[in-house]
XYZ file of C-alpha atoms in Angstrom:
682
model
C 97.045 249.349 162.226
C 94.064 248.338 164.423
C 94.511 248.304 168.189
C 92.234 246.060 170.256
C 90.813 247.395 173.471
C 89.637 245.380 176.441
C 86.028 245.766 175.304
C 86.689 244.372 171.774
C 86.330 240.568 171.414
C 89.370 238.609 170.310
C 88.641 235.975 167.656
C 92.204 234.774 167.239
C 92.965 231.111 167.942
C 95.346 230.345 170.826
C 98.908 229.359 169.913
C 98.451 225.692 170.877
C 95.126 225.334 168.955
C 94.960 222.335 166.578
C 92.373 222.386 163.769
C 91.121 218.792 163.518
C 88.361 219.480 160.930
C 89.350 218.403 157.427
C 88.497 220.291 154.266
C 86.436 217.325 153.022
C 84.152 217.561 156.043
C 83.602 221.259 155.451
C 83.071 220.675 151.731
C 80.312 218.131 152.364
C 78.472 220.618 154.514
C 78.824 223.332 151.863
C 77.684 221.052 149.036
C 74.672 220.002 151.057
C 73.518 223.630 151.069
C 74.374 224.169 147.415
C 71.387 225.554 145.500
C 69.742 223.113 143.107
C 68.614 223.878 139.601
C 64.994 223.263 140.482
C 65.047 225.620 143.498
C 62.770 228.572 142.822
C 60.998 227.037 139.821
C 58.437 224.946 141.704
C 55.998 227.802 141.260
C 56.228 227.441 137.449
C 53.876 225.103 135.593
C 53.951 223.818 132.022
C 50.609 223.686 130.212
C 50.639 221.380 127.200
C 48.080 220.925 124.385
C 47.317 224.652 124.173
C 45.766 225.812 120.834
C 48.339 226.731 118.167
C 47.542 230.227 116.863
C 49.235 232.907 114.763
C 50.395 236.352 115.919
C 47.082 238.085 115.201
C 45.170 235.726 117.536
C 47.834 235.475 120.254
C 46.428 238.315 122.344
C 42.955 236.754 122.379
C 44.386 233.381 123.468
C 46.441 235.070 126.171
C 43.371 236.859 127.555
C 41.315 233.645 127.674
C 44.015 231.598 129.416
C 45.016 234.393 131.790
C 41.423 234.723 132.927
C 41.241 230.999 133.703
C 44.618 230.567 135.414
C 44.268 233.790 137.430
C 41.397 232.205 139.360
C 43.927 230.054 141.233
C 46.293 232.820 142.319
C 48.371 235.807 141.312
C 50.257 235.202 138.028
C 53.799 236.580 138.176
C 54.841 235.797 134.606
C 53.708 234.003 131.437
C 55.632 232.800 128.411
C 54.201 231.686 125.048
C 56.967 230.062 122.941
C 56.728 230.958 119.223
C 58.034 229.274 116.079
C 57.549 230.528 112.479
C 54.966 233.051 113.650
C 52.864 230.484 115.553
C 52.662 229.275 119.136
C 54.219 225.872 119.861
C 51.218 224.411 121.682
C 52.514 224.803 125.227
C 53.003 227.710 127.643
C 54.738 228.478 130.952
C 52.836 230.089 133.847
C 54.584 231.306 137.021
C 52.673 231.809 140.280
C 53.741 233.433 143.538
C 54.397 230.115 145.332
C 54.378 226.354 144.956
C 50.982 225.947 146.637
C 49.259 228.010 143.952
C 51.086 226.093 141.212
C 49.994 222.763 142.737
C 46.399 223.983 142.957
C 46.545 224.976 139.288
C 47.747 221.478 138.375
C 44.941 219.856 140.349
C 42.395 222.154 138.746
C 43.487 222.235 135.098
C 45.198 218.910 134.471
C 42.962 217.074 131.956
C 40.823 220.218 131.686
C 38.816 220.312 128.439
C 39.157 223.717 126.805
C 37.199 222.637 123.727
C 36.573 219.465 121.736
C 40.135 219.315 120.420
C 42.216 220.624 123.329
C 42.570 218.940 126.742
C 45.257 220.465 128.959
C 48.126 218.459 130.425
C 49.641 220.421 133.313
C 52.828 219.640 135.281
C 55.453 221.350 137.420
C 58.429 222.623 135.439
C 60.661 220.657 137.807
C 58.894 217.448 136.724
C 60.474 217.710 133.262
C 63.931 216.877 134.641
C 62.487 214.064 136.730
C 60.755 212.435 133.761
C 63.729 213.047 131.460
C 65.972 211.027 133.798
C 63.829 207.894 133.457
C 65.953 205.173 131.739
C 64.860 204.022 128.306
C 65.076 200.359 129.220
C 62.887 198.996 131.982
C 64.522 196.896 134.637
C 62.371 194.643 136.803
C 62.574 195.376 140.536
C 64.414 192.950 142.757
C 62.080 190.559 144.567
C 61.799 191.302 148.267
C 61.887 188.486 150.834
C 58.514 187.568 152.322
C 57.952 188.971 155.788
C 55.691 186.785 157.890
C 53.604 189.040 160.143
C 51.962 186.123 161.913
C 48.256 185.662 162.492
C 46.788 189.159 162.811
C 43.448 187.668 163.931
C 44.970 185.612 166.726
C 42.882 187.552 169.257
C 39.730 185.964 167.802
C 40.920 182.416 168.606
C 40.185 182.582 172.339
C 38.008 179.592 173.296
C 35.851 181.729 175.602
C 35.487 184.483 172.952
C 36.887 187.102 175.328
C 37.564 190.621 174.116
C 40.679 192.699 174.603
C 41.097 196.317 175.630
C 44.017 198.726 175.859
C 44.807 201.260 178.553
C 47.348 204.044 178.964
C 48.302 205.143 182.477
C 51.054 206.792 184.519
C 50.456 209.958 182.468
C 51.212 208.143 179.210
C 54.362 206.246 180.213
C 52.731 202.821 180.571
C 50.602 201.064 177.939
C 48.933 197.707 178.518
C 46.559 195.311 176.760
C 44.205 193.120 178.834
C 41.807 190.227 178.309
C 38.335 191.044 179.618
C 38.280 187.765 181.527
C 35.618 186.769 184.044
C 36.254 188.400 187.367
C 39.477 190.360 187.089
C 41.013 191.425 183.720
C 44.030 189.346 182.730
C 47.169 191.189 181.598
C 48.249 190.221 178.075
C 50.994 192.744 177.248
C 52.529 195.716 179.054
C 55.310 198.022 177.849
C 57.010 201.168 179.092
C 56.962 204.187 176.737
C 55.251 202.169 174.027
C 53.832 205.403 172.595
C 54.570 209.106 172.965
C 50.971 210.373 173.045
C 48.123 207.919 172.459
C 47.296 204.673 170.662
C 44.728 203.732 168.023
C 43.205 200.408 166.951
C 42.542 199.769 163.278
C 38.832 199.415 162.288
C 38.871 195.588 162.448
C 41.354 195.332 165.311
C 44.205 193.875 163.223
C 46.737 196.603 164.117
C 47.648 198.742 167.097
C 49.099 202.129 166.087
C 51.566 203.973 168.332
C 52.911 207.528 167.934
C 56.613 208.443 167.995
C 58.684 211.565 167.234
C 59.819 210.095 163.909
C 56.483 208.641 162.792
C 53.918 205.898 163.408
C 54.423 202.180 164.103
C 51.906 199.344 163.699
C 51.908 196.280 165.964
C 49.998 193.017 165.757
C 50.047 189.270 165.978
C 50.334 187.017 169.009
C 52.960 189.027 170.947
C 52.355 192.418 169.340
C 55.369 192.384 167.071
C 56.140 195.461 164.986
C 54.436 194.951 161.633
C 55.257 198.210 159.891
C 56.576 201.714 160.517
C 55.862 204.921 158.629
C 58.396 207.793 158.850
C 56.531 211.091 159.196
C 58.325 213.390 161.610
C 56.039 215.357 163.925
C 52.937 213.295 163.096
C 49.938 214.231 165.222
C 46.865 212.587 163.664
C 46.204 209.353 161.784
C 43.263 207.687 160.066
C 42.795 204.122 158.776
C 40.839 203.223 155.685
C 37.870 200.945 156.560
C 39.501 198.088 154.618
C 42.717 198.456 156.701
C 44.786 198.672 153.513
C 45.807 202.344 153.805
C 46.859 204.725 156.562
C 46.831 208.521 156.351
C 49.078 210.600 158.638
C 48.981 214.346 159.271
C 51.761 216.685 160.378
C 51.225 220.478 160.627
C 54.965 221.391 160.694
C 55.523 224.464 158.498
C 58.887 223.316 157.112
C 57.210 220.472 155.272
C 55.350 222.864 152.985
C 58.531 223.867 151.125
C 59.694 220.367 150.187
C 59.560 218.900 146.705
C 56.856 216.411 147.698
C 53.869 217.481 149.852
C 54.316 216.314 153.442
C 51.255 217.655 155.266
C 49.116 214.555 154.706
C 50.676 211.288 153.533
C 48.769 208.158 152.568
C 50.664 204.899 153.084
C 50.175 201.340 151.925
C 50.013 199.302 155.127
C 51.029 195.978 153.570
C 54.179 197.302 151.849
C 54.925 200.298 154.084
C 55.394 202.478 150.999
C 54.220 206.038 150.581
C 51.454 206.222 148.001
C 50.825 209.960 147.798
C 51.309 213.201 149.699
C 48.920 216.149 149.890
C 49.060 219.758 150.963
C 46.679 220.824 153.712
C 45.903 224.397 154.687
C 44.477 223.329 158.059
C 43.083 220.231 159.717
C 40.575 221.753 162.125
C 38.215 218.928 161.184
C 39.909 215.524 161.098
C 39.983 213.432 159.039
C 40.493 215.776 156.091
C 40.113 212.837 153.688
C 37.050 210.661 154.220
C 37.100 207.064 152.993
C 34.375 205.063 151.302
C 33.250 201.928 153.115
C 35.344 199.571 150.927
C 38.462 201.763 150.687
C 38.104 202.194 146.901
C 37.672 205.965 147.136
C 38.608 208.842 149.420
C 37.552 212.472 149.118
C 37.979 215.947 150.540
C 36.619 219.476 150.080
C 38.908 222.198 148.782
C 37.393 225.603 148.049
C 34.372 224.917 145.801
C 35.667 221.519 144.726
C 34.866 218.006 145.871
C 37.994 216.012 145.078
C 37.305 212.275 144.885
C 40.360 210.025 144.472
C 40.416 206.341 143.627
C 42.733 203.547 144.702
C 45.182 202.082 143.907
C 46.049 204.785 141.322
C 45.484 207.621 143.865
C 44.361 209.899 141.061
C 41.167 211.888 140.709
C 38.142 209.979 139.479
C 37.804 210.772 135.755
C 40.973 212.866 136.291
C 39.087 215.955 137.412
C 37.488 217.448 140.503
C 33.756 217.899 140.947
C 32.874 221.602 141.049
C 30.122 222.212 143.619
C 29.684 225.872 144.409
C 29.615 226.607 148.127
C 29.889 222.983 149.317
C 30.152 222.934 153.107
C 30.333 219.303 154.226
C 29.979 215.727 152.966
C 29.876 212.153 154.254
C 30.139 208.667 152.771
C 27.481 206.016 153.233
C 28.757 203.278 155.610
C 27.701 200.510 153.188
C 27.577 201.996 149.656
C 29.677 204.263 147.450
C 27.256 207.143 147.919
C 28.228 210.655 149.002
C 25.846 213.017 150.785
C 26.701 216.730 150.740
C 24.995 220.044 151.323
C 25.362 223.576 149.991
C 24.047 226.789 151.631
C 21.649 229.339 150.204
C 22.980 231.981 147.855
C 20.780 234.860 146.636
C 17.751 233.172 145.047
C 19.223 229.665 145.098
C 17.983 227.478 147.993
C 20.203 225.313 150.144
C 20.446 221.732 148.938
C 21.158 218.282 150.321
C 22.284 215.922 147.553
C 22.958 212.184 147.363
C 25.489 211.351 144.631
C 26.679 207.930 143.463
C 30.406 207.383 142.852
C 32.028 206.930 140.341
C 29.132 207.740 137.966
C 28.497 211.067 139.834
C 24.787 210.559 139.268
C 22.527 212.466 141.660
C 20.178 210.006 143.359
C 18.198 212.537 145.378
C 18.048 216.293 145.939
C 16.305 218.131 148.774
C 15.857 221.918 148.586
C 15.855 223.807 151.890
C 15.131 227.455 152.730
C 16.244 229.820 155.521
C 19.031 227.417 156.474
C 21.651 228.362 159.071
C 23.512 225.041 159.241
C 23.223 221.315 158.461
C 24.603 218.176 160.085
C 24.432 214.748 158.404
C 24.179 211.455 160.315
C 24.322 208.102 158.512
C 22.916 204.994 160.150
C 25.631 202.332 160.457
C 23.651 199.889 158.270
C 23.358 202.535 155.530
C 19.564 202.273 155.416
C 18.863 205.825 156.568
C 20.398 209.279 156.510
C 19.261 211.973 158.920
C 20.000 215.621 158.115
C 19.618 217.975 161.072
C 18.700 221.388 159.670
C 19.055 224.560 161.728
C 16.618 227.059 160.219
C 15.856 230.720 160.785
C 12.366 231.388 162.115
C 11.744 235.114 161.807
C 12.827 237.228 158.839
C 13.146 241.002 158.814
C 14.490 243.262 156.066
C 16.391 246.359 157.201
C 17.576 248.340 154.213
C 19.638 245.972 152.101
C 20.260 243.509 154.933
C 18.101 240.530 155.864
C 18.051 239.725 159.576
C 16.662 236.655 161.318
C 15.274 236.586 164.836
C 15.490 232.954 165.980
C 16.559 229.458 165.006
C 14.483 226.270 165.065
C 15.341 222.740 164.008
C 13.970 219.871 162.001
C 15.193 216.397 161.111
C 14.970 215.120 157.538
C 15.132 211.320 157.354
C 16.128 209.895 153.939
C 14.999 206.296 153.284
C 17.950 205.181 151.168
C 16.687 201.665 150.300
C 13.241 202.742 149.095
C 12.329 203.810 145.570
C 13.078 207.491 144.749
C 14.434 207.953 148.311
C 11.413 209.380 150.181
C 12.064 211.894 152.963
C 10.292 212.208 156.336
C 10.463 215.365 158.448
C 10.396 215.727 162.241
C 9.910 219.235 163.660
C 11.825 220.088 166.845
C 11.209 223.384 168.616
C 14.142 223.129 171.038
C 17.873 223.176 170.486
C 19.292 219.731 169.595
C 22.468 218.976 171.544
C 23.233 215.403 170.422
C 21.916 212.888 167.889
C 22.549 209.158 167.414
C 21.173 206.320 165.266
C 20.583 202.809 166.504
C 23.405 200.950 164.654
C 21.207 198.039 163.583
C 17.531 198.880 163.618
C 15.138 201.683 162.794
C 15.358 203.886 165.894
C 17.132 207.177 166.532
C 17.372 209.446 169.544
C 18.413 212.999 170.294
C 18.937 215.281 173.278
C 17.140 218.617 173.140
C 16.324 221.576 175.361
C 18.257 223.741 177.790
C 19.210 223.135 181.416
C 17.448 222.421 183.696
C 14.854 221.039 181.211
C 16.951 218.698 179.069
C 14.843 216.041 177.344
C 15.705 212.903 175.390
C 13.386 211.693 172.622
C 13.317 208.311 170.891
C 11.764 207.861 167.438
C 11.118 204.837 165.236
C 11.087 204.892 161.417
C 8.028 202.942 160.297
C 7.751 201.072 157.004
C 4.444 202.767 156.249
C 6.256 206.021 155.553
C 6.104 207.759 158.914
C 8.359 208.503 161.867
C 6.768 207.748 165.235
C 7.664 209.154 168.652
C 8.270 206.216 170.988
C 9.109 207.989 174.248
C 10.372 211.315 175.581
C 12.277 211.305 178.859
C 12.089 214.677 180.592
C 14.584 216.492 182.807
C 17.592 214.280 182.217
C 21.247 214.959 183.098
C 22.677 213.882 179.751
C 24.772 215.440 177.016
C 25.729 212.351 174.947
C 24.021 209.194 173.646
C 25.778 205.830 173.298
C 23.966 203.001 171.491
C 24.975 199.391 171.871
C 26.711 198.063 168.708
C 23.954 195.405 168.554
C 21.126 197.906 169.002
C 18.208 197.907 171.481
C 20.187 199.105 174.513
C 21.403 202.659 174.995
C 23.312 204.658 177.608
C 22.437 208.289 178.291
C 25.555 209.917 179.719
C 26.118 213.241 181.438
C 29.890 213.478 181.098
C 32.407 215.940 182.510
C 30.481 218.971 183.790
C 27.359 216.816 184.370
C 29.210 214.713 186.974
C 29.041 211.347 185.224
C 25.350 210.384 185.453
C 24.668 207.179 183.449
C 21.241 205.787 182.559
C 20.842 202.360 180.946
C 17.689 202.071 178.812
C 16.086 199.118 177.031
C 14.365 200.599 173.976
C 12.282 197.478 173.304
C 9.860 198.618 176.026
C 11.488 202.002 176.861
C 12.296 201.077 180.455
C 15.140 202.524 182.512
C 17.081 199.480 183.720
C 19.524 201.375 185.921
C 20.588 204.887 186.893
C 24.131 205.117 188.277
C 26.916 207.633 188.719
C 30.632 207.578 187.903
C 31.661 210.947 189.275
C 33.432 213.190 186.726
C 33.426 210.474 184.047
C 34.943 211.751 180.798
C 34.414 208.828 178.391
C 31.971 205.998 177.722
C 32.583 203.093 175.323
C 30.690 199.905 174.441
C 32.562 196.691 173.792
C 32.120 195.124 170.288
C 29.616 192.531 171.538
C 27.284 194.993 173.252
C 27.539 193.096 176.570
C 29.773 195.517 178.452
C 30.089 199.274 178.858
C 33.120 201.135 180.173
C 33.052 204.530 181.859
C 36.348 206.223 182.662
C 37.910 209.336 184.165
C 40.926 210.366 182.104
C 43.964 212.084 183.596
C 44.094 214.230 180.454
C 40.787 215.836 181.464
C 40.580 215.391 185.228
C 43.555 215.004 187.563
C 41.963 212.949 190.375
C 39.914 209.737 190.691
C 41.452 208.367 187.482
C 40.046 204.902 186.785
C 37.866 202.867 184.471
C 34.740 200.987 185.554
C 33.167 198.111 183.635
C 29.373 197.639 183.669
C 27.163 195.057 182.045
C 24.564 196.186 179.499
C 21.937 196.446 182.270
C 23.963 198.911 184.325
C 25.320 196.511 186.963
C 28.825 197.438 188.097
C 31.175 194.500 187.536
C 34.530 195.949 188.516
C 36.443 199.100 189.362
C 39.998 199.465 188.093
C 41.830 202.498 189.498
C 45.173 203.159 187.795
C 47.807 205.757 188.571
C 47.161 208.749 186.264
C 44.995 206.680 183.948
C 44.644 208.367 180.515
C 42.904 206.298 177.849
C 40.726 203.202 177.401
C 39.826 201.512 174.087
C 38.113 198.208 173.349
C 39.793 196.249 170.570
C 37.403 196.218 167.569
C 36.288 193.025 165.887
C 36.008 192.396 162.135
C 32.603 192.081 160.525
C 30.849 188.780 161.218
C 31.221 186.286 158.370
C 27.838 184.645 159.006
C 24.958 185.487 156.695
C 21.860 187.331 157.910
C 19.913 184.068 157.686
C 22.436 182.246 159.858
C 22.304 185.011 162.467
C 18.502 184.897 162.518
C 18.582 181.122 163.006
C 20.960 181.510 165.944
C 18.692 184.084 167.599
C 15.666 181.891 166.908
C 17.283 178.841 168.527
C 18.855 180.731 171.402
C 17.089 178.548 173.975
C 18.819 175.498 172.541
C 22.235 177.104 173.074
C 21.265 178.530 176.459
C 21.558 175.218 178.302
C 25.006 174.603 176.825
C 26.328 178.028 177.851
C 24.637 177.736 181.260
C 26.569 174.519 181.887
C 29.819 176.251 180.893
C 29.037 179.097 183.316
C 28.370 176.629 186.136
C 31.640 174.812 185.420
C 33.479 178.108 185.391
C 31.918 179.108 188.716
C 32.792 175.706 190.166
C 36.323 176.109 188.876
C 36.522 179.544 190.466
C 35.042 178.136 193.686
C 37.490 175.213 193.724
C 40.357 177.591 193.121
C 39.139 179.768 195.973
C 38.787 176.728 198.266
C 42.303 175.574 197.395
C 43.592 179.048 198.070
C 41.910 179.097 201.478
C 43.240 175.601 202.288
C 46.739 176.725 201.401
C 46.413 179.813 203.614
C 45.098 177.657 206.512
C 47.979 175.214 206.130
C 50.471 178.070 206.182
C 48.856 179.382 209.389
C 48.972 175.920 211.020
C 52.640 175.527 210.133
C 53.371 178.973 211.556
C 51.624 178.079 214.808
C 53.600 174.811 215.118
C 56.896 176.583 214.495
C 56.036 179.230 217.063
C 55.022 176.585 219.641
C 58.294 174.679 219.050
C 60.324 177.832 219.508
C 58.355 178.629 222.678
C 59.157 175.203 224.153
C 62.802 175.483 223.122
C 63.227 178.771 225.009
C 61.259 177.615 228.118
C 64.289 177.014 230.375
C 65.939 180.250 229.262
C 62.824 182.218 230.213
C 62.766 180.579 233.692
C 66.428 181.386 234.234
C 65.900 185.017 233.254
C 62.961 185.202 235.709
C 64.945 183.525 238.541
C 62.942 180.303 238.442
C 59.534 181.969 238.150
C 57.346 180.129 235.607
C 55.018 182.467 233.712
C 53.840 179.860 231.215
C 51.602 178.039 233.693
C 49.715 179.032 236.868
C 50.723 177.208 240.002
C 48.694 176.918 243.173
C 51.217 178.797 245.278
C 51.226 181.810 242.978
C 48.387 184.277 243.189
C 47.442 186.501 240.267
C 45.460 189.661 240.669
C 43.068 190.777 237.968
C 42.525 194.476 237.362
C 39.784 196.008 235.235
C 40.569 199.269 233.411
C 37.689 201.425 232.173
C 37.916 204.400 229.803
C 35.419 206.700 228.109
C 34.515 205.707 224.534
C 31.832 208.245 223.573
C 29.057 210.395 224.997
C 25.531 210.226 223.603
C 22.824 212.739 224.426
C 19.195 211.605 223.979
C 16.390 214.166 224.199
C 13.174 212.610 225.508
C 9.747 213.813 224.466
C 7.073 214.660 227.052
C 5.266 211.432 226.259
C 8.416 209.435 227.008
C 8.782 211.212 230.309
């Protein structure tokens, strides 16, 4: 018999306790945690179309396959089914975890072992999934059409005004404004519209908001909810350039153990359906997947593989990855299905920059580089040029078996993509390059180089004759970033954050500084889609005081200041690509004087309208003041007798001859000034 002491806890229920939980409720909870048959076998893969061999050649086959599959990860177990002294043509391979098994599938599915054997690799758990597919196909039920409205309604404004979005009050308020003449006009404002930030799609059709359960897209006239994508804990998103697909990223560890990968999910925006999920070791550089300009392909780097996927199948191009040993980085051309990538030096093999066409995988150009420390690739927005910034070692010294380098210098390699055999021009730079930027439409590029206090900004022009010419170098500038106008020609040199918000507006047609201004502690700069306006802002996320956004014209004239309580984020709404041909655009620019008079008249009418509105406002205020004076005078006359009675017949409203008033002047000291006179003045 056990005796309880005062220190021992008592787990007995009280006498009047009523258990109101049914056995069915408990059973549901237990069944939910019941182990499934596929639990623990996700790390097992099935490899089909393996050579059929007899017992005497089994060991040789095992050694060959083990050597290949062991490259992915540690093999826990292997099984080679036998029948009548021969293998059955498929094997089972077990890895330590699901991630290794998935990597093996990506690597060896459709792998050609020889002319007669091409592997087909799947998870063991997929066998049950495919076996449960019904023999007879049933057509899906048609879904009712969902009218999303006119997603390009914002382009129908008669004055062609642009929109912009702001987040303020530390993220609690989100608003969209028209950039109207004078003061911005509020279009939409909502409380807690997003949990963190917002993002516009590339053509401005959708506004994406973040929520604990996923991402929502809004659009149309009144920003109705168009679509929502459930991805709990989502932190980052990326649109395809065609606005057909959306990729979301969530780093939550629990997602890695699910049947379907949940780290990165690609969604179909029109249907809201999940197209494919991917595992992701880390997303230090976002986006992990980079899209081609037309949304037909997307790619990523994984180990020594360049994995290029195609849409709408979302499978690898040619069903296999591209093995590129040591690949470090890649980028898509903004206008063509061309990938640029680079690989570092290894032993006697030089570093290389390669241009490769997709889907043929044909190499269009290769540039060998030596003593390379790092490379950065910058595509011009028009896709005409690619600049590769190469950081190279200057001095080389061999100490024993180690090779040491003393210094680093830089050069810029400019690839002329549109010319035959892709010629390359080189620009040598002795100083450290801090920022680089192409003119979006044109042939110029600029970069910031040097160390404080001697920070210089150089502008170059790519000539047709096969040379790169220095246009101008501005010395001793307070700038750490370069912002080109979307239409080219004009550029803003910005010294953001620690450089106190110095802004310089430059016209690169004659390399003149139009304006030098300051927005103290500015954290962000953004051009509007037309290239007419520039916004500088101080975000609450970076700086806790003076939070506001200022709008300038392209010449650096301040148009308005908009302080907002704990302002966080400013984004212009993008515009889709212009539908006019290059010839039509050239004709418009050529005949600009003809349109100038028309737009000048509209501006005058608008100013007159503003003036008339201001005059009417002043008239209304004057009328209100006149009415107030009349009411006050009437009240004064009404209370006249009462005032006389209170003053015992003495009338203070008017002076009478028999009443004398004395005037008294009161003087008081305002300030003291001391003036020192020179001898000549004396």
